[in-house]
Short mmCIF file of C-alpha atoms and ligand atoms in Angstrom, two decimals:
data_model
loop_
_atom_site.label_atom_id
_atom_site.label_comp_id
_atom_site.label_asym_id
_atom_site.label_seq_id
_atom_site.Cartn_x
_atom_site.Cartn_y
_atom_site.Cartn_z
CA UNK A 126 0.00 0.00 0.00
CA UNK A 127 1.32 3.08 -1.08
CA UNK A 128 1.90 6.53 1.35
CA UNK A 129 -1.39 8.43 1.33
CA UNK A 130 -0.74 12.06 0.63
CA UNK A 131 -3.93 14.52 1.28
CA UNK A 132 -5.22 17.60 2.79
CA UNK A 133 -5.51 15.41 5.52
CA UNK A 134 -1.89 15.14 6.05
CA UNK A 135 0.10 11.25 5.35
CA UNK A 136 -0.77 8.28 6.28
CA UNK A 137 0.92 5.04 5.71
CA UNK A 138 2.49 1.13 7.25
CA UNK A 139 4.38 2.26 9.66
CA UNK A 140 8.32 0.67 8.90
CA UNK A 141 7.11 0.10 5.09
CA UNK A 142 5.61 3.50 3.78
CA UNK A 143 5.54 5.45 6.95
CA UNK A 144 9.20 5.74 8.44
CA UNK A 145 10.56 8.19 11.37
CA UNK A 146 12.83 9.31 8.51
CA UNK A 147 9.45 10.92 6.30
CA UNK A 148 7.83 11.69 9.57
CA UNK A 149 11.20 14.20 10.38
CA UNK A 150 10.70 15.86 6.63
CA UNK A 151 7.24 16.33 6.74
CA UNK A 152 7.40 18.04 10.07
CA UNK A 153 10.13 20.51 8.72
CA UNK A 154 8.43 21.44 5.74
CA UNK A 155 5.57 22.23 8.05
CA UNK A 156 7.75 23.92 10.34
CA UNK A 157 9.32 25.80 7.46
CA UNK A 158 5.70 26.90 5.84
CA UNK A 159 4.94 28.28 9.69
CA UNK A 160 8.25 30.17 9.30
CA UNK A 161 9.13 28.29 12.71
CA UNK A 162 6.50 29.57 15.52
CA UNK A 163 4.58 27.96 18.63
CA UNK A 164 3.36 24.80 17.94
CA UNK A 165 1.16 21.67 19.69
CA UNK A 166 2.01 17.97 19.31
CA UNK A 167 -0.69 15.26 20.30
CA UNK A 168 -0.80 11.47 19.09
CA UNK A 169 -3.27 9.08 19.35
CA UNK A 170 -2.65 5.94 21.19
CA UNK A 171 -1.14 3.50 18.63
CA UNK A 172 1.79 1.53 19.82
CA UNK A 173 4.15 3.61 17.21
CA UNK A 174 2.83 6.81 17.78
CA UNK A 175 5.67 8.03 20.60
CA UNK A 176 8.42 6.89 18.06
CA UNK A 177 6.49 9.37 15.42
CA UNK A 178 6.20 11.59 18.05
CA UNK A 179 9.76 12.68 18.95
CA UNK A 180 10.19 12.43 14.86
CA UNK A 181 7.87 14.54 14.08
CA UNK A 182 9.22 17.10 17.53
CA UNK A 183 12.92 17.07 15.64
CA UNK A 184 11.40 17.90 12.20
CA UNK A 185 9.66 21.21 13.98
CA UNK A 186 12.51 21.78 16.53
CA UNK A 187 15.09 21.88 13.48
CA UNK A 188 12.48 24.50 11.22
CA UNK A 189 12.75 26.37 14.38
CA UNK A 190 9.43 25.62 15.90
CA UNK A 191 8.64 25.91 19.78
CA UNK A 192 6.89 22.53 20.24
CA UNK A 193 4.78 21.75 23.06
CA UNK A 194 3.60 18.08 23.46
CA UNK A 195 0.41 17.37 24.58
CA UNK A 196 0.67 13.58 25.06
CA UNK A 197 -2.08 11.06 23.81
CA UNK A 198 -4.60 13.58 22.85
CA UNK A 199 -8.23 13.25 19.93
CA UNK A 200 -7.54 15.29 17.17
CA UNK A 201 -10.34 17.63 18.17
CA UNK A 202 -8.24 18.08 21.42
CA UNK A 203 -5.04 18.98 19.58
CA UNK A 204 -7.40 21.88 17.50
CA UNK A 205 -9.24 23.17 20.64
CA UNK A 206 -5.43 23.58 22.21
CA UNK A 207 -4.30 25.63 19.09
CA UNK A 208 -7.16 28.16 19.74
CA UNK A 209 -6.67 27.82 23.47
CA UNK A 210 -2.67 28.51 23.62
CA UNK A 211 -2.83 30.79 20.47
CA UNK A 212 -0.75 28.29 18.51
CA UNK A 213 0.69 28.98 14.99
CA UNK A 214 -0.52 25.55 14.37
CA UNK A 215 -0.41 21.55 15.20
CA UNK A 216 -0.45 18.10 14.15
CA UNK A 217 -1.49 14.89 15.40
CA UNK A 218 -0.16 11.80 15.01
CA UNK A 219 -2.91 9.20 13.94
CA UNK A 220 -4.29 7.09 11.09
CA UNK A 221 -7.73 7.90 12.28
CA UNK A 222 -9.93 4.77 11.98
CA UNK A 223 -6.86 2.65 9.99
CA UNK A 224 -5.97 -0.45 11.53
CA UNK A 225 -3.03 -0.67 14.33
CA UNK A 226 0.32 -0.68 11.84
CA UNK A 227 -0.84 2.28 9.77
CA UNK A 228 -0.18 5.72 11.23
CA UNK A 229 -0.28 9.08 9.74
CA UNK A 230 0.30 12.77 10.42
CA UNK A 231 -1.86 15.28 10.87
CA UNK A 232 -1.37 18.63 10.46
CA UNK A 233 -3.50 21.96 11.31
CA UNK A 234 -2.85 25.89 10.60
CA UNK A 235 -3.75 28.16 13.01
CA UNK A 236 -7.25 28.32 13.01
CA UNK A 237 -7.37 24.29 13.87
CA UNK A 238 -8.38 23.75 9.88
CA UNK A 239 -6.59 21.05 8.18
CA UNK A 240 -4.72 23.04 5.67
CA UNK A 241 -6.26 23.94 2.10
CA UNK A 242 -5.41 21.88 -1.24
CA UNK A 243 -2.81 24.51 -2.36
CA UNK A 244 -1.36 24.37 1.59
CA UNK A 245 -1.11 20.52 1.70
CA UNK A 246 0.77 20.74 -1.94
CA UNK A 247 3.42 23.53 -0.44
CA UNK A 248 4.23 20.99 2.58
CA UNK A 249 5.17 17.96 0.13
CA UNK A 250 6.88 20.20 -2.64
CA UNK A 251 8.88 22.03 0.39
CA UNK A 252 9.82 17.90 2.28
CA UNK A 253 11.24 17.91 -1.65
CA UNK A 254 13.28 20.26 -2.02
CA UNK A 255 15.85 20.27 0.79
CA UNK A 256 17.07 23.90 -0.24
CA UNK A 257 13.82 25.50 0.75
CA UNK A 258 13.75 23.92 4.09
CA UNK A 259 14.05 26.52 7.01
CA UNK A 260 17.13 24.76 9.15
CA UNK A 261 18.18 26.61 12.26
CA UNK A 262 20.88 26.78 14.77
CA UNK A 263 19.17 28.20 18.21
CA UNK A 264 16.38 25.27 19.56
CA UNK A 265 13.71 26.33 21.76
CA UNK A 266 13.06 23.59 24.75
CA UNK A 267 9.91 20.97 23.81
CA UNK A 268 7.25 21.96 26.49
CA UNK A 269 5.14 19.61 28.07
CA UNK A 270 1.35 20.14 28.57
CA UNK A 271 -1.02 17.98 30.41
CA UNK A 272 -3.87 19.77 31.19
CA UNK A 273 -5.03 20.10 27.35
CA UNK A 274 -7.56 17.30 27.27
CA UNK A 275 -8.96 18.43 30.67
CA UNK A 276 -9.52 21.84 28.96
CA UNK A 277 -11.41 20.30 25.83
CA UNK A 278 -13.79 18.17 28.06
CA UNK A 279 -14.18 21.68 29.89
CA UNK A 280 -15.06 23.63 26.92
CA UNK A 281 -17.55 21.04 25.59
CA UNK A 282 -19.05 21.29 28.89
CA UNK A 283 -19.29 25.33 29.17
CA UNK A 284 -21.11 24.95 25.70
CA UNK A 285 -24.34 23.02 27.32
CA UNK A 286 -27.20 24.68 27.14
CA UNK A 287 -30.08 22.90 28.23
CA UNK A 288 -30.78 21.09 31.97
CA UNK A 289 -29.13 18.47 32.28
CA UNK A 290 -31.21 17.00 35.61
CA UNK A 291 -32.87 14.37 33.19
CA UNK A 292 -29.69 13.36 32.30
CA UNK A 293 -28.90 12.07 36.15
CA UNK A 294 -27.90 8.63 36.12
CA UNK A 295 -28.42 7.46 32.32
CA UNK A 296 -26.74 4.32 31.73
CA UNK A 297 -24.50 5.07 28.46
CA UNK A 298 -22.50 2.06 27.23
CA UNK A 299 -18.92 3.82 25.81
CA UNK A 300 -16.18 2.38 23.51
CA UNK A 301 -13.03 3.94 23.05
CA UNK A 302 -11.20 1.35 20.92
CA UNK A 303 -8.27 1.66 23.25
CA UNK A 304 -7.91 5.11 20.99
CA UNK A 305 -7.01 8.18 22.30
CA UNK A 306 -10.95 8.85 23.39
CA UNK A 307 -10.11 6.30 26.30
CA UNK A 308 -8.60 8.98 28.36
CA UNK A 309 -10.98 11.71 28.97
CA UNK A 310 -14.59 11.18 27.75
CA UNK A 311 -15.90 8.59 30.74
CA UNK A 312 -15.27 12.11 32.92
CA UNK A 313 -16.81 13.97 30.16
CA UNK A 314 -19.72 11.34 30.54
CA UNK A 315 -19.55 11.31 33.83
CA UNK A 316 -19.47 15.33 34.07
CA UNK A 317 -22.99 15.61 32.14
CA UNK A 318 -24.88 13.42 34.31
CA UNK A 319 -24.62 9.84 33.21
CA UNK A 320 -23.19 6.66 34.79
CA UNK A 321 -20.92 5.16 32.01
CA UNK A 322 -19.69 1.86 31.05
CA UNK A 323 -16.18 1.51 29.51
CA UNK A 324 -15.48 -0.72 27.39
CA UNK A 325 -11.90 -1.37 25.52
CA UNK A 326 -10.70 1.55 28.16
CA UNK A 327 -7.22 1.24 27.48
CA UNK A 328 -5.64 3.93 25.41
CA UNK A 329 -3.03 1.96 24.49
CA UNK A 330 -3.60 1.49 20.77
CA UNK A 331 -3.94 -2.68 20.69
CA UNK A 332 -7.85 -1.97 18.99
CA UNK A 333 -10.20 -4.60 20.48
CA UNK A 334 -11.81 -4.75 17.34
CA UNK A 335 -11.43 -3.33 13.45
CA UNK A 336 -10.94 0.62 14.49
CA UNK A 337 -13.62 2.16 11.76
CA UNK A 338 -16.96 2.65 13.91
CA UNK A 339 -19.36 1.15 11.55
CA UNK A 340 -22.00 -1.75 12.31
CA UNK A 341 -20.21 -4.98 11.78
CA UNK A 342 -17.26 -3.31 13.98
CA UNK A 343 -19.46 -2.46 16.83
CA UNK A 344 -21.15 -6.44 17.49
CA UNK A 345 -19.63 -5.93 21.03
CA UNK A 346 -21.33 -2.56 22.15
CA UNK A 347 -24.34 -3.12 20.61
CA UNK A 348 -24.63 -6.43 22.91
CA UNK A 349 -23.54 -4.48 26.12
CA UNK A 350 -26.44 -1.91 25.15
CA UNK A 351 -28.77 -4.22 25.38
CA UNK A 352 -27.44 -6.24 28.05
CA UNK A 353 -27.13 -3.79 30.23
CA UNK A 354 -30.18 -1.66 29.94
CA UNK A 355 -28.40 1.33 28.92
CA UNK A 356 -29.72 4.44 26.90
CA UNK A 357 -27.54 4.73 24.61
CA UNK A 358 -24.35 3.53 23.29
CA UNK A 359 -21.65 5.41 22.06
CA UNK A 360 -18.17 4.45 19.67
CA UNK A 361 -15.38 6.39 18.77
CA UNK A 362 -12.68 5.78 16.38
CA UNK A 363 -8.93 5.53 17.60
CA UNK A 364 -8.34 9.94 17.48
CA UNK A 365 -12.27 10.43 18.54
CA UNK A 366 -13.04 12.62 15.90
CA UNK A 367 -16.21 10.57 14.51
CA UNK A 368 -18.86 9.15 16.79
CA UNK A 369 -21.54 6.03 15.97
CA UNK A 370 -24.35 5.55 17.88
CA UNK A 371 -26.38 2.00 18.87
CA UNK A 372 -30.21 3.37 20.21
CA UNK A 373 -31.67 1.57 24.04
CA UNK A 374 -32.26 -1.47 22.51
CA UNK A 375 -28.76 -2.26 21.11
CA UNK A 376 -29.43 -1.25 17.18
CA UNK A 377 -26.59 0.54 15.66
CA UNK A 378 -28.60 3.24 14.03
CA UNK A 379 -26.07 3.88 10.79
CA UNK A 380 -23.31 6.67 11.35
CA UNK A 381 -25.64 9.51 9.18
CA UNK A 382 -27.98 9.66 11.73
CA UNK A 383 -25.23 11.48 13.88
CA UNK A 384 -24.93 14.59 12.68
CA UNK A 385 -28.81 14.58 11.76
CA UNK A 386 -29.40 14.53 15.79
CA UNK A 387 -26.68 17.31 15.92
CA UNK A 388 -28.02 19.56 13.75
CA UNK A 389 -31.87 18.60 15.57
CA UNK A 390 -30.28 19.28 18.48
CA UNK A 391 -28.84 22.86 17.45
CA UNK A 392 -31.06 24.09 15.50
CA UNK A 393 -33.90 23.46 18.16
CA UNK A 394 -32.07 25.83 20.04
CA UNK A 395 -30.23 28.07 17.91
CA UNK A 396 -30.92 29.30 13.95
CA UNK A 397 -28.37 29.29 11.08
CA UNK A 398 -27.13 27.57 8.39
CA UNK A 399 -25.91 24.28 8.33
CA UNK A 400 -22.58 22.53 6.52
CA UNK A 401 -22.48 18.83 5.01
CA UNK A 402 -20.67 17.28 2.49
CA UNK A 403 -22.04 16.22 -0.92
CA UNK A 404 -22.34 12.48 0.09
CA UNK A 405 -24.58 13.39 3.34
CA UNK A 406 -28.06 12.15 3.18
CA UNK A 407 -30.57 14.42 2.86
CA UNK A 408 -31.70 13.64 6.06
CA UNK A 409 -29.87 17.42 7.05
CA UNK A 410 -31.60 19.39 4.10
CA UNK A 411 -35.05 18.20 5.47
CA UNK A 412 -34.24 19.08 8.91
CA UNK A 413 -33.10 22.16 8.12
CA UNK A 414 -35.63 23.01 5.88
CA UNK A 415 -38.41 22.37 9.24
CA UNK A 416 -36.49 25.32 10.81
CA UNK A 417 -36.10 27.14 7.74
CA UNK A 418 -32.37 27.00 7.79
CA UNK A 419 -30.15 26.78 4.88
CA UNK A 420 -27.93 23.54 4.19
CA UNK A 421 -24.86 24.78 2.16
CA UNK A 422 -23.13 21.53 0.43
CA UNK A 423 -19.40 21.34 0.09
CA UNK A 424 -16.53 18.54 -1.15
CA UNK A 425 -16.09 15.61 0.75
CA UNK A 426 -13.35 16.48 3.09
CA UNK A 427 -13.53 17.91 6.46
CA UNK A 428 -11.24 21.27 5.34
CA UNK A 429 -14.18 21.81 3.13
CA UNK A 430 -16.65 21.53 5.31
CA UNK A 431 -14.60 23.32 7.83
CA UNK A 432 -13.81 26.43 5.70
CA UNK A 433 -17.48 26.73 4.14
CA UNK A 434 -19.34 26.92 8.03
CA UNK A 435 -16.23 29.29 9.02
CA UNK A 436 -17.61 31.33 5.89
CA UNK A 437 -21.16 31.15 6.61
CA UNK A 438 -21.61 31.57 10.19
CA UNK A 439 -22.97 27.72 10.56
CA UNK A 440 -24.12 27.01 13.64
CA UNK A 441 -23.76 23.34 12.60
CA UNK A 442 -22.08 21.12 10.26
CA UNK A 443 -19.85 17.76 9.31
CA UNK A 444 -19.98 14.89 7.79
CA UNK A 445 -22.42 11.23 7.38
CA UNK A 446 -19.41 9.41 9.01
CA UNK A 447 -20.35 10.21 12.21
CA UNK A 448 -17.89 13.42 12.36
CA UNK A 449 -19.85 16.80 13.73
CA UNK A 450 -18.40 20.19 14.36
CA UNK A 451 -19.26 22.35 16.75
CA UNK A 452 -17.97 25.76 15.87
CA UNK A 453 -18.26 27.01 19.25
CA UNK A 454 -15.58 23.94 20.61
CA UNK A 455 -13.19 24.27 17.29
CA UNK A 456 -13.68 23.39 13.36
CA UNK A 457 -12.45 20.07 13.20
CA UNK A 458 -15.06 16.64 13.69
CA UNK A 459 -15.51 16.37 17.62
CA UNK A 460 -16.90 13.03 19.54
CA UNK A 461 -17.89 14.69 22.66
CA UNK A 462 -19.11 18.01 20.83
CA UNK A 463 -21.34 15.16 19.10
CA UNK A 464 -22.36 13.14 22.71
CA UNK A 465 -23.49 16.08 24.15
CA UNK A 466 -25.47 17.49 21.12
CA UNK A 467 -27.56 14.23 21.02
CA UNK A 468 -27.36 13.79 25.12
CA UNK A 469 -28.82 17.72 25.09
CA UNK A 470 -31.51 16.72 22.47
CA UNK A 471 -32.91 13.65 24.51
CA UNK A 472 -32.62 15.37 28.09
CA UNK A 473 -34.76 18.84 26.57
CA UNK A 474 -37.41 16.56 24.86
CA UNK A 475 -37.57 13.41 27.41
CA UNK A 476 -37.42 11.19 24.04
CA UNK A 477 -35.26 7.87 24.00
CA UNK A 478 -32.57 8.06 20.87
CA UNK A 479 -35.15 5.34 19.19
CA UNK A 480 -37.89 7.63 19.54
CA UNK A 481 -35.88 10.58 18.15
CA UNK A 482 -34.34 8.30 15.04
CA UNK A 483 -38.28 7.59 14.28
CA UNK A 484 -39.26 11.20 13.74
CA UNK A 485 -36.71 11.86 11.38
CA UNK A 486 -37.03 11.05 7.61
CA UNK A 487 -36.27 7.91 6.40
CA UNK A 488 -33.86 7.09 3.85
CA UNK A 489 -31.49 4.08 2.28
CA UNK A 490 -28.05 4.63 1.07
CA UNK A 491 -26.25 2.71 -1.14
CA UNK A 492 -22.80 3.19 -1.58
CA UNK A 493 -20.70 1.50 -4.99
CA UNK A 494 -17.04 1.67 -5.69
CA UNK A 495 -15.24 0.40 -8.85
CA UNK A 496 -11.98 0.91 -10.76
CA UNK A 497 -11.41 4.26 -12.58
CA UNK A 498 -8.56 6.48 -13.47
CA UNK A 499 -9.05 10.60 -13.52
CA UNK A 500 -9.82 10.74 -17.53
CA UNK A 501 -12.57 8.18 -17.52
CA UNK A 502 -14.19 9.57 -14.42
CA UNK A 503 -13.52 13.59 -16.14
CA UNK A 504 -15.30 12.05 -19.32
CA UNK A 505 -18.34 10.34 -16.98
CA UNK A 506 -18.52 13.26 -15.21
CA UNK A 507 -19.68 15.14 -18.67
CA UNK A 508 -21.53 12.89 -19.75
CA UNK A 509 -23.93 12.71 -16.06
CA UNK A 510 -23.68 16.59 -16.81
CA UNK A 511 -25.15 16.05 -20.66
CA UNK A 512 -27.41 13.47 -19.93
CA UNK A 513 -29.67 14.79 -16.82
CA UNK A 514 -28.92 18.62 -17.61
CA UNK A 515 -32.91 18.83 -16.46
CA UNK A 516 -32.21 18.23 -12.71
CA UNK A 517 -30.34 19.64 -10.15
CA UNK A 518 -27.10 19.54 -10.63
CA UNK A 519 -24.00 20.48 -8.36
CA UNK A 520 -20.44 20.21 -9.31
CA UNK A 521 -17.13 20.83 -7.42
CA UNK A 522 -16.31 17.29 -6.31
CA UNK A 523 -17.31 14.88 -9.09
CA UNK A 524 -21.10 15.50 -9.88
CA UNK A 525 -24.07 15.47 -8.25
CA UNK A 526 -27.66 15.03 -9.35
CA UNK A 527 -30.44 15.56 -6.68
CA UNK A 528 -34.07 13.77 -8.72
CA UNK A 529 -37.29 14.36 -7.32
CA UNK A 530 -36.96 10.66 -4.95
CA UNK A 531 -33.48 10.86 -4.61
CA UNK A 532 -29.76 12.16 -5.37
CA UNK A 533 -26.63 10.29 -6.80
CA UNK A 534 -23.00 11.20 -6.50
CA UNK A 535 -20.33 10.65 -8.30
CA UNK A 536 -16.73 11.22 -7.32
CA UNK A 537 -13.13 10.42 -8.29
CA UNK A 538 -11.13 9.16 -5.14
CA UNK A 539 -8.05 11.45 -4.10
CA UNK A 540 -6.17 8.32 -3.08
CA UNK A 541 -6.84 5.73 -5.42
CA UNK A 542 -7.74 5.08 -9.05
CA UNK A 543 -11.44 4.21 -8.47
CA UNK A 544 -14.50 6.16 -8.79
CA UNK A 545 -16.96 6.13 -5.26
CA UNK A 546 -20.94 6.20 -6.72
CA UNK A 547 -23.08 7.02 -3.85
CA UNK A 548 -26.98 7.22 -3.82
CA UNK A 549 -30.20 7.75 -1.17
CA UNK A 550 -33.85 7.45 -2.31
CA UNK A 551 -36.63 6.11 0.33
CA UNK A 552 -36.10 2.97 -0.19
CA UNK A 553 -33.13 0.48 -1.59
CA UNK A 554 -34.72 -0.37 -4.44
CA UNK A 555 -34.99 2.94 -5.54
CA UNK A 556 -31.33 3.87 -4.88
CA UNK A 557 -29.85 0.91 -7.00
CA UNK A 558 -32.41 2.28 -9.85
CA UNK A 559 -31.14 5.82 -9.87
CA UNK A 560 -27.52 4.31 -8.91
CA UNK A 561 -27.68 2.00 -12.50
CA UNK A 562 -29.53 5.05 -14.36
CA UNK A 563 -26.66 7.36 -13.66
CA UNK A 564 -23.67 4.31 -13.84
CA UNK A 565 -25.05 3.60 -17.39
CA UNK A 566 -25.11 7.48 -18.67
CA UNK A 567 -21.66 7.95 -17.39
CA UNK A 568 -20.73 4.45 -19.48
CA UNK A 569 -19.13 2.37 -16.37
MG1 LIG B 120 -10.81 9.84 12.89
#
């Protein structure tokens, strides 16, 4: 598997792709595009992550950087810390929901964004050219902050705004993956009310089961849901940036449904427009439509998303993976800005989370992937455009056509030389029809 270069930062096998070595030149081109400056170092809790850690400390230390680790730390931690300490930026070390030997690096400008397209490019084009790297002789001393998770759980809290009395001793059933969520959110848990039980509470990286919080990863939770009585059950990925969510009687209600709650939850409270991807169901337009709030669409990508609420004043936004952002906490996906959107939802309206999932509108995704190299997706992409130049059409990250029962999109990966078709209608039926009308118009 080849290294994985994107906005998002790299990500690769660590010892195959993913060495120390690349980790120390990607952090000094970063270093040397912050022109040295204040920056915060977190990792999340994968066995190779301190090894990538003092790496990626001597690439910023030798740009000139003043680093300040923050130890085993969610990726939303390591933004909310930027806009706490007034950093010139950060990265975390993490391969998000990849399995146990990948790792990857994370980087994030000043605002807590992941960097823009053009941004990304300047880092790898910089690690390339060794005469353009900033290399200094005076070192400022690596700090060492512990307090920055605390101060994340604390900010989610301050951001509550209903009571939380009906909240008093709800049963939630949490798991961490052993990721870097293990640390702080049972006391976030705890802190809103609710009598939590841990599972795979060890943030030591050894991931109890496949890392990626979908349904056939969560068997385990969904069991201990039930089992137990609980509420609700909650599952992070290994830097707690995306949240799933299994309803009271152990159902693992499908990771759009996340940020649908989130934005119910918000906008119940608070008007404004709302951010989602192009691949989000449509789930967000109708509830924002019911409050008469906008939905603005943007690229897949979290920077996207990011930049466009930034833009717009959204008082909500992410993506159908289970990632939400709360603007008030930071703009990158948060876990516990998520839990206590959907724990503030059920404790204002005394619903369960089944009883909210059944008011909202129903829909079926279906979600293809094949082979496909840049020209034959640029030609299908013109000929979607041709064919259904009737409907509603949006462009900027492959195409998309919304129809009357439905919408299909059609993207190019970043990564790899296949083509992602993704489509919601009411039902599954309907999806694979408008799936194979739009596969056969774009000829693959
Ligand atoms: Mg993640």
């Amino acid at each position: 598997m080849a290294l994985m270069i994107s906005v998002s930062g790299v990500r690769g096998l660590v010892g195959t792709t993913l060495t120390p070595g690349l980790a120390v030149e990607f952090a000094q081109a970063f270093g040397t595009l912050l022109r040295g400056g204040r920056v915060v170092l977190g990792r999340d809790s994968r066995p190779s992550g301190e090894m990538f850690e003092h790496a990626v400390a001597a690439g910023l230390c030798a740009a000139g950087c003043a680093v300040t680790r923050i130890g085993i730390a969610m990726t939303p931690t390591v933004a909310r810390a930027i806009l706490d300490g007034r950093y010139a930026g950060g990265v975390n070390i993490t391969a998000s929901h990849n399995p146990a030997d990948w790792n990857g690096i994370k980087f994030l400008d000043e605002h807590g964004l992941a960097p823009d397209p053009q941004r990304a490019r300047e880092i790898d084009e910089i690690r390339r050219d060794p005469a353009r790297l900033s290399s200094v002789t005076e070192f400022h001393p690596i700090q060492l902050d512990d307090g920055a998770g605390r101060r994340h759980v604390d900010a989610v809290l301050r951001a509550v705004e209903v009571d939380l009395t009906p909240l008093r001793g709800l049963r939630v059933v949490l798991d961490s993956v052993n990721g870097a969520g293990a640390l702080h959110t049972p006391a976030f848990l705890a802190a809103l009310g609710c009598e939590v039980i841990h599972l795979n509470a060890a943030a030591d990286g050894r991931f109890a089961h496949s890392p990626e919080p979908i349904a056939e990863n969560l068997s385990q939770l969904c069991e201990r849901v039930s089992s137990e009585h609980a509420a609700i059950g909650f599952a992070q990925d290994p830097d707690a940036d995306r949240l799933a969510i299994v309803d009271e009687t152990g159902r693992y209600i499908g990771e759009e449904y996340t940020l649908a709650l989130c934005a119910q939850s918000v906008l119940s409270r608070r008007r404004g427009p709302v951010a989602a991807n192009l691949s989000t169901s449509r789930m967000i337009d109708d509830i924002a439509a019911r409050f008469g709030a906008p939905t603005q669409r943007t690229p897949v990508g979290e920077a996207h998303v990011a930049r466009a609420m930034m833009a717009s004043g959204a008082v909500v936004g992410g993506e159908g993976n289970g990632g939400v952002i709360d603007p008030r906490i930071s703009y990158v996906r948060d876990s516990l800005s998520a839990m206590s959107l959907v724990l503030q939802l059920m404790a204002a309206t005394g619903k369960s989370i089944r009883a909210l999932v059944e008011e909202l509108p129903r829909f079926e995704m279906v979600k293809q992937k094949m082979p496909c190299g840049p020209d034959q997706v640029r030609r299908a992409v013109e000929a979607i455009e041709g064919r259904f130049a009737g409907e509603r059409i949006t462009r900027g990250d492959g195409v998309r056509i919304d129809f009357p029962e439905g919408w299909v999109h059609l993207r190019g990966s970043n990564t790899e030389p296949i083509v992602r078709v993704i489509a919601e209608a009411r039902d599954r039926e309907k999806a694979e029809i408008l799936i194979s009308r739009v596969r056969q118009a774009a000829g693959i």
